[in-house]
PDB file of C-alpha atoms in Angstrom:
ATOM      1  CA  MET S   1       0.000   0.000   0.000  1.00 65.00           C
ATOM      2  CA  ALA S   2       2.823   2.386   0.860  1.00 64.00           C
ATOM      3  CA  ARG S   3       4.533   1.574  -2.439  1.00 69.00           C
ATOM      4  CA  LEU S   4       1.318   2.398  -4.348  1.00 58.00           C
ATOM      5  CA  PHE S   5       0.962   5.686  -2.489  1.00 50.00           C
ATOM      6  CA  LEU S   6       4.607   6.592  -3.186  1.00 51.00           C
ATOM      7  CA  SER S   7       4.151   5.740  -6.876  1.00 56.00           C
ATOM      8  CA  PHE S   8       1.089   7.977  -6.980  1.00 54.00           C
ATOM      9  CA  ILE S   9       3.013  10.882  -5.408  1.00 59.00           C
ATOM     10  CA  VAL S  10       5.868  10.448  -7.904  1.00 46.00           C
ATOM     11  CA  PHE S  11       3.348  10.374 -10.760  1.00 53.00           C
ATOM     12  CA  ILE S  12       1.727  13.624  -9.570  1.00 55.00           C
ATOM     13  CA  MET S  13       5.125  15.317  -9.239  1.00 53.00           C
ATOM     14  CA  LEU S  14       6.075  14.184 -12.738  1.00 46.00           C
ATOM     15  CA  CYS S  15       2.816  15.549 -14.163  1.00 44.00           C
ATOM     16  CA  VAL S  16       3.359  18.908 -12.480  1.00 42.00           C
ATOM     17  CA  MET S  17       6.922  19.053 -13.754  1.00 44.00           C
ATOM     18  CA  LEU S  18       5.913  18.201 -17.331  1.00 44.00           C
ATOM     19  CA  THR S  19       3.127  20.769 -17.271  1.00 43.00           C
ATOM     20  CA  SER S  20       5.495  23.482 -16.074  1.00 40.00           C
ATOM     21  CA  VAL S  21       7.963  22.570 -18.833  1.00 39.00           C
ATOM     22  CA  ALA S  22       5.216  22.654 -21.470  1.00 42.00           C
ATOM     23  CA  TYR S  23       4.025  26.081 -20.310  1.00 43.00           C
ATOM     24  CA  ALA S  24       7.272  27.719 -19.273  1.00 42.00           C
ATOM     25  CA  GLY S  25       7.915  31.417 -19.787  1.00 48.00           C
ATOM     26  CA  SER S  26       9.416  33.432 -22.577  1.00 52.00           C
ATOM     27  CA  GLY S  27      12.831  31.777 -22.172  1.00 67.00           C
ATOM     28  CA  GLU S  28      11.686  28.895 -24.359  1.00 79.00           C
ATOM     29  CA  ASP S  29      13.270  28.345 -27.750  1.00 86.00           C
ATOM     30  CA  PRO S  30      11.254  30.157 -30.457  1.00 87.00           C
ATOM     31  CA  LYS S  31      11.806  27.161 -32.763  1.00 89.00           C
ATOM     32  CA  ALA S  32       9.368  25.239 -30.562  1.00 92.00           C
ATOM     33  CA  PHE S  33       6.540  27.632 -31.492  1.00 94.00           C
ATOM     34  CA  VAL S  34       4.329  28.653 -34.366  1.00 95.00           C
ATOM     35  CA  ILE S  35       2.422  31.929 -34.250  1.00 96.00           C
ATOM     36  CA  CYS S  36      -0.629  33.179 -36.101  1.00 95.00           C
ATOM     37  CA  GLU S  37      -0.068  36.915 -36.017  1.00 93.00           C
ATOM     38  CA  ARG S  38      -3.194  38.998 -36.637  1.00 91.00           C
ATOM     39  CA  ILE S  39      -2.216  42.127 -34.738  1.00 90.00           C
ATOM     40  CA  LYS S  40      -2.911  44.669 -37.499  1.00 88.00           C
ATOM     41  CA  ARG S  41      -6.367  43.275 -38.340  1.00 87.00           C
ATOM     42  CA  GLN S  42      -7.700  41.841 -35.061  1.00 88.00           C
ATOM     43  CA  SER S  43      -5.242  42.891 -32.327  1.00 90.00           C
ATOM     44  CA  ILE S  44      -4.432  39.264 -31.493  1.00 92.00           C
ATOM     45  CA  CYS S  45      -1.546  36.851 -31.859  1.00 95.00           C
ATOM     46  CA  GLU S  46      -1.960  33.139 -31.180  1.00 95.00           C
ATOM     47  CA  GLU S  47       1.065  31.163 -30.002  1.00 96.00           C
ATOM     48  CA  TYR S  48       1.074  27.363 -30.384  1.00 95.00           C
ATOM     49  CA  ARG S  49       3.630  24.962 -28.944  1.00 93.00           C
ATOM     50  CA  LEU S  50       4.555  22.513 -31.689  1.00 93.00           C
ATOM     51  CA  ASN S  51       4.937  19.637 -29.229  1.00 92.00           C
ATOM     52  CA  MET S  52       1.341  20.136 -28.041  1.00 90.00           C
ATOM     53  CA  LEU S  53      -0.237  19.831 -31.512  1.00 92.00           C
ATOM     54  CA  SER S  54      -1.450  16.672 -33.197  1.00 92.00           C
ATOM     55  CA  ALA S  55       0.192  15.859 -36.528  1.00 93.00           C
ATOM     56  CA  SER S  56      -2.843  17.077 -38.504  1.00 93.00           C
ATOM     57  CA  ASP S  57      -3.166  20.314 -36.480  1.00 93.00           C
ATOM     58  CA  ARG S  58       0.585  20.925 -36.812  1.00 92.00           C
ATOM     59  CA  GLN S  59       0.391  20.491 -40.584  1.00 92.00           C
ATOM     60  CA  LEU S  60      -2.578  22.865 -40.922  1.00 92.00           C
ATOM     61  CA  ILE S  61      -1.270  25.556 -38.572  1.00 93.00           C
ATOM     62  CA  THR S  62       2.289  25.585 -39.940  1.00 92.00           C
ATOM     63  CA  LYS S  63       0.853  25.931 -43.451  1.00 92.00           C
ATOM     64  CA  HIS S  64      -0.905  29.194 -42.558  1.00 92.00           C
ATOM     65  CA  CYS S  65       1.197  30.636 -39.731  1.00 94.00           C
ATOM     66  CA  ILE S  66       4.846  31.487 -38.904  1.00 93.00           C
ATOM     67  CA  THR S  67       7.166  28.971 -37.254  1.00 92.00           C
ATOM     68  CA  GLY S  68      10.163  29.833 -35.118  1.00 91.00           C
ATOM     69  CA  LYS S  69       8.797  33.075 -33.663  1.00 91.00           C
ATOM     70  CA  ARG S  70       7.042  34.267 -30.515  1.00 95.00           C
ATOM     71  CA  CYS S  71       4.256  36.828 -30.225  1.00 95.00           C
ATOM     72  CA  PRO S  72       5.718  40.295 -29.575  1.00 94.00           C
ATOM     73  CA  ASP S  73       5.598  42.012 -26.186  1.00 93.00           C
ATOM     74  CA  GLU S  74       5.210  45.514 -27.660  1.00 92.00           C
ATOM     75  CA  ASN S  75       1.713  47.055 -27.248  1.00 91.00           C
ATOM     76  CA  ARG S  76       0.363  43.896 -25.614  1.00 93.00           C
ATOM     77  CA  ILE S  77      -2.510  44.518 -23.179  1.00 92.00           C
ATOM     78  CA  GLY S  78      -2.707  41.010 -21.814  1.00 94.00           C
ATOM     79  CA  ARG S  79      -2.627  37.357 -22.677  1.00 94.00           C
ATOM     80  CA  CYS S  80      -4.516  34.188 -21.989  1.00 96.00           C
ATOM     81  CA  ILE S  81      -2.313  31.222 -21.189  1.00 95.00           C
ATOM     82  CA  ARG S  82      -3.754  27.826 -22.153  1.00 95.00           C
ATOM     83  CA  TYR S  83      -6.749  29.302 -23.988  1.00 94.00           C
ATOM     84  CA  GLN S  84      -8.876  26.439 -25.353  1.00 92.00           C
ATOM     85  CA  ASP S  85     -10.891  27.015 -28.515  1.00 89.00           C
ATOM     86  CA  PRO S  86     -14.140  25.148 -29.316  1.00 88.00           C
ATOM     87  CA  ASP S  87     -12.189  22.560 -31.361  1.00 86.00           C
ATOM     88  CA  GLY S  88     -10.093  21.677 -28.325  1.00 88.00           C
ATOM     89  CA  LEU S  89      -6.863  23.349 -29.484  1.00 90.00           C
ATOM     90  CA  VAL S  90      -4.895  24.842 -26.608  1.00 93.00           C
ATOM     91  CA  PHE S  91      -2.665  27.859 -27.177  1.00 95.00           C
ATOM     92  CA  ASP S  92      -1.616  31.187 -25.688  1.00 96.00           C
ATOM     93  CA  LYS S  93      -3.629  34.105 -27.004  1.00 95.00           C
ATOM     94  CA  HIS S  94      -2.057  37.590 -26.874  1.00 95.00           C
ATOM     95  CA  TYR S  95      -4.135  40.792 -27.138  1.00 93.00           C
ATOM     96  CA  TYR S  96      -2.836  44.181 -28.371  1.00 91.00           C
ATOM     97  CA  VAL S  97      -3.780  47.855 -28.717  1.00 87.00           C
ATOM     98  CA  GLY S  98      -3.481  49.991 -31.795  1.00 76.00           C
ATOM     99  CA  SER S  99      -4.862  47.825 -34.588  1.00 69.00           C
ATOM    100  CA  LYS S 100      -7.158  48.899 -37.374  1.00 69.00           C
ATOM    101  CA  LYS S 101     -10.086  47.467 -35.415  1.00 66.00           C
ATOM    102  CA  LYS S 102     -12.830  49.899 -34.502  1.00 64.00           C
ATOM    103  CA  HIS S 103     -12.345  49.136 -30.800  1.00 66.00           C
ATOM    104  CA  ASP S 104      -9.269  47.904 -28.980  1.00 70.00           C
ATOM    105  CA  TRP S 105      -9.413  45.080 -26.443  1.00 82.00           C
ATOM    106  CA  ASN S 106      -9.680  45.948 -22.766  1.00 84.00           C
ATOM    107  CA  ALA S 107      -8.319  43.961 -19.846  1.00 86.00           C
ATOM    108  CA  SER S 108     -11.704  43.062 -18.342  1.00 90.00           C
ATOM    109  CA  THR S 109     -13.021  41.610 -21.632  1.00 88.00           C
ATOM    110  CA  ILE S 110      -9.799  39.672 -22.168  1.00 91.00           C
ATOM    111  CA  LYS S 111      -9.860  38.285 -18.629  1.00 94.00           C
ATOM    112  CA  GLU S 112     -13.517  37.222 -18.845  1.00 93.00           C
ATOM    113  CA  THR S 113     -13.033  35.555 -22.251  1.00 91.00           C
ATOM    114  CA  CYS S 114      -9.887  33.848 -21.028  1.00 94.00           C
ATOM    115  CA  ILE S 115     -11.472  32.382 -17.916  1.00 94.00           C
ATOM    116  CA  GLN S 116     -14.536  31.207 -19.894  1.00 94.00           C
ATOM    117  CA  SER S 117     -12.142  29.402 -22.256  1.00 93.00           C
ATOM    118  CA  GLY S 118     -10.335  27.575 -19.459  1.00 93.00           C
ATOM    119  CA  GLY S 119      -7.236  29.765 -19.560  1.00 95.00           C
ATOM    120  CA  LYS S 120      -5.216  31.835 -17.126  1.00 95.00           C
ATOM    121  CA  TYR S 121      -5.170  35.607 -17.665  1.00 95.00           C
ATOM    122  CA  GLU S 122      -1.943  37.614 -17.367  1.00 94.00           C
ATOM    123  CA  ASP S 123      -1.551  41.405 -17.682  1.00 89.00           C
ATOM    124  CA  GLY S 124       0.655  42.819 -20.417  1.00 83.00           C
TER     125      GLY S 124
END
């Protein structure tokens, strides 16, 4: 029984460690990412981790987006870490000011949308 409990604790620690590696900060290698940059049109930039995508999603996203880059920090209002879209894709969604949109994003809208999509909101 003690061995089972110890195995369970080790498993939980491993899961936490792997999750933190998968969602580490900006020090990650840009080659591990693909971004769909729509800042000028929609004031958003979506950042996908290549290792988190299925083969079919990776093929589709890399066909239409830019690999080896990260979403810029400049003019960013906030971001949603681990945003989940209706298709089940998980990515980081960055929101910006100063696009050609009629209205810029605001922090309260971003935060509410983020939480409703299962993500974690971060300022700027």
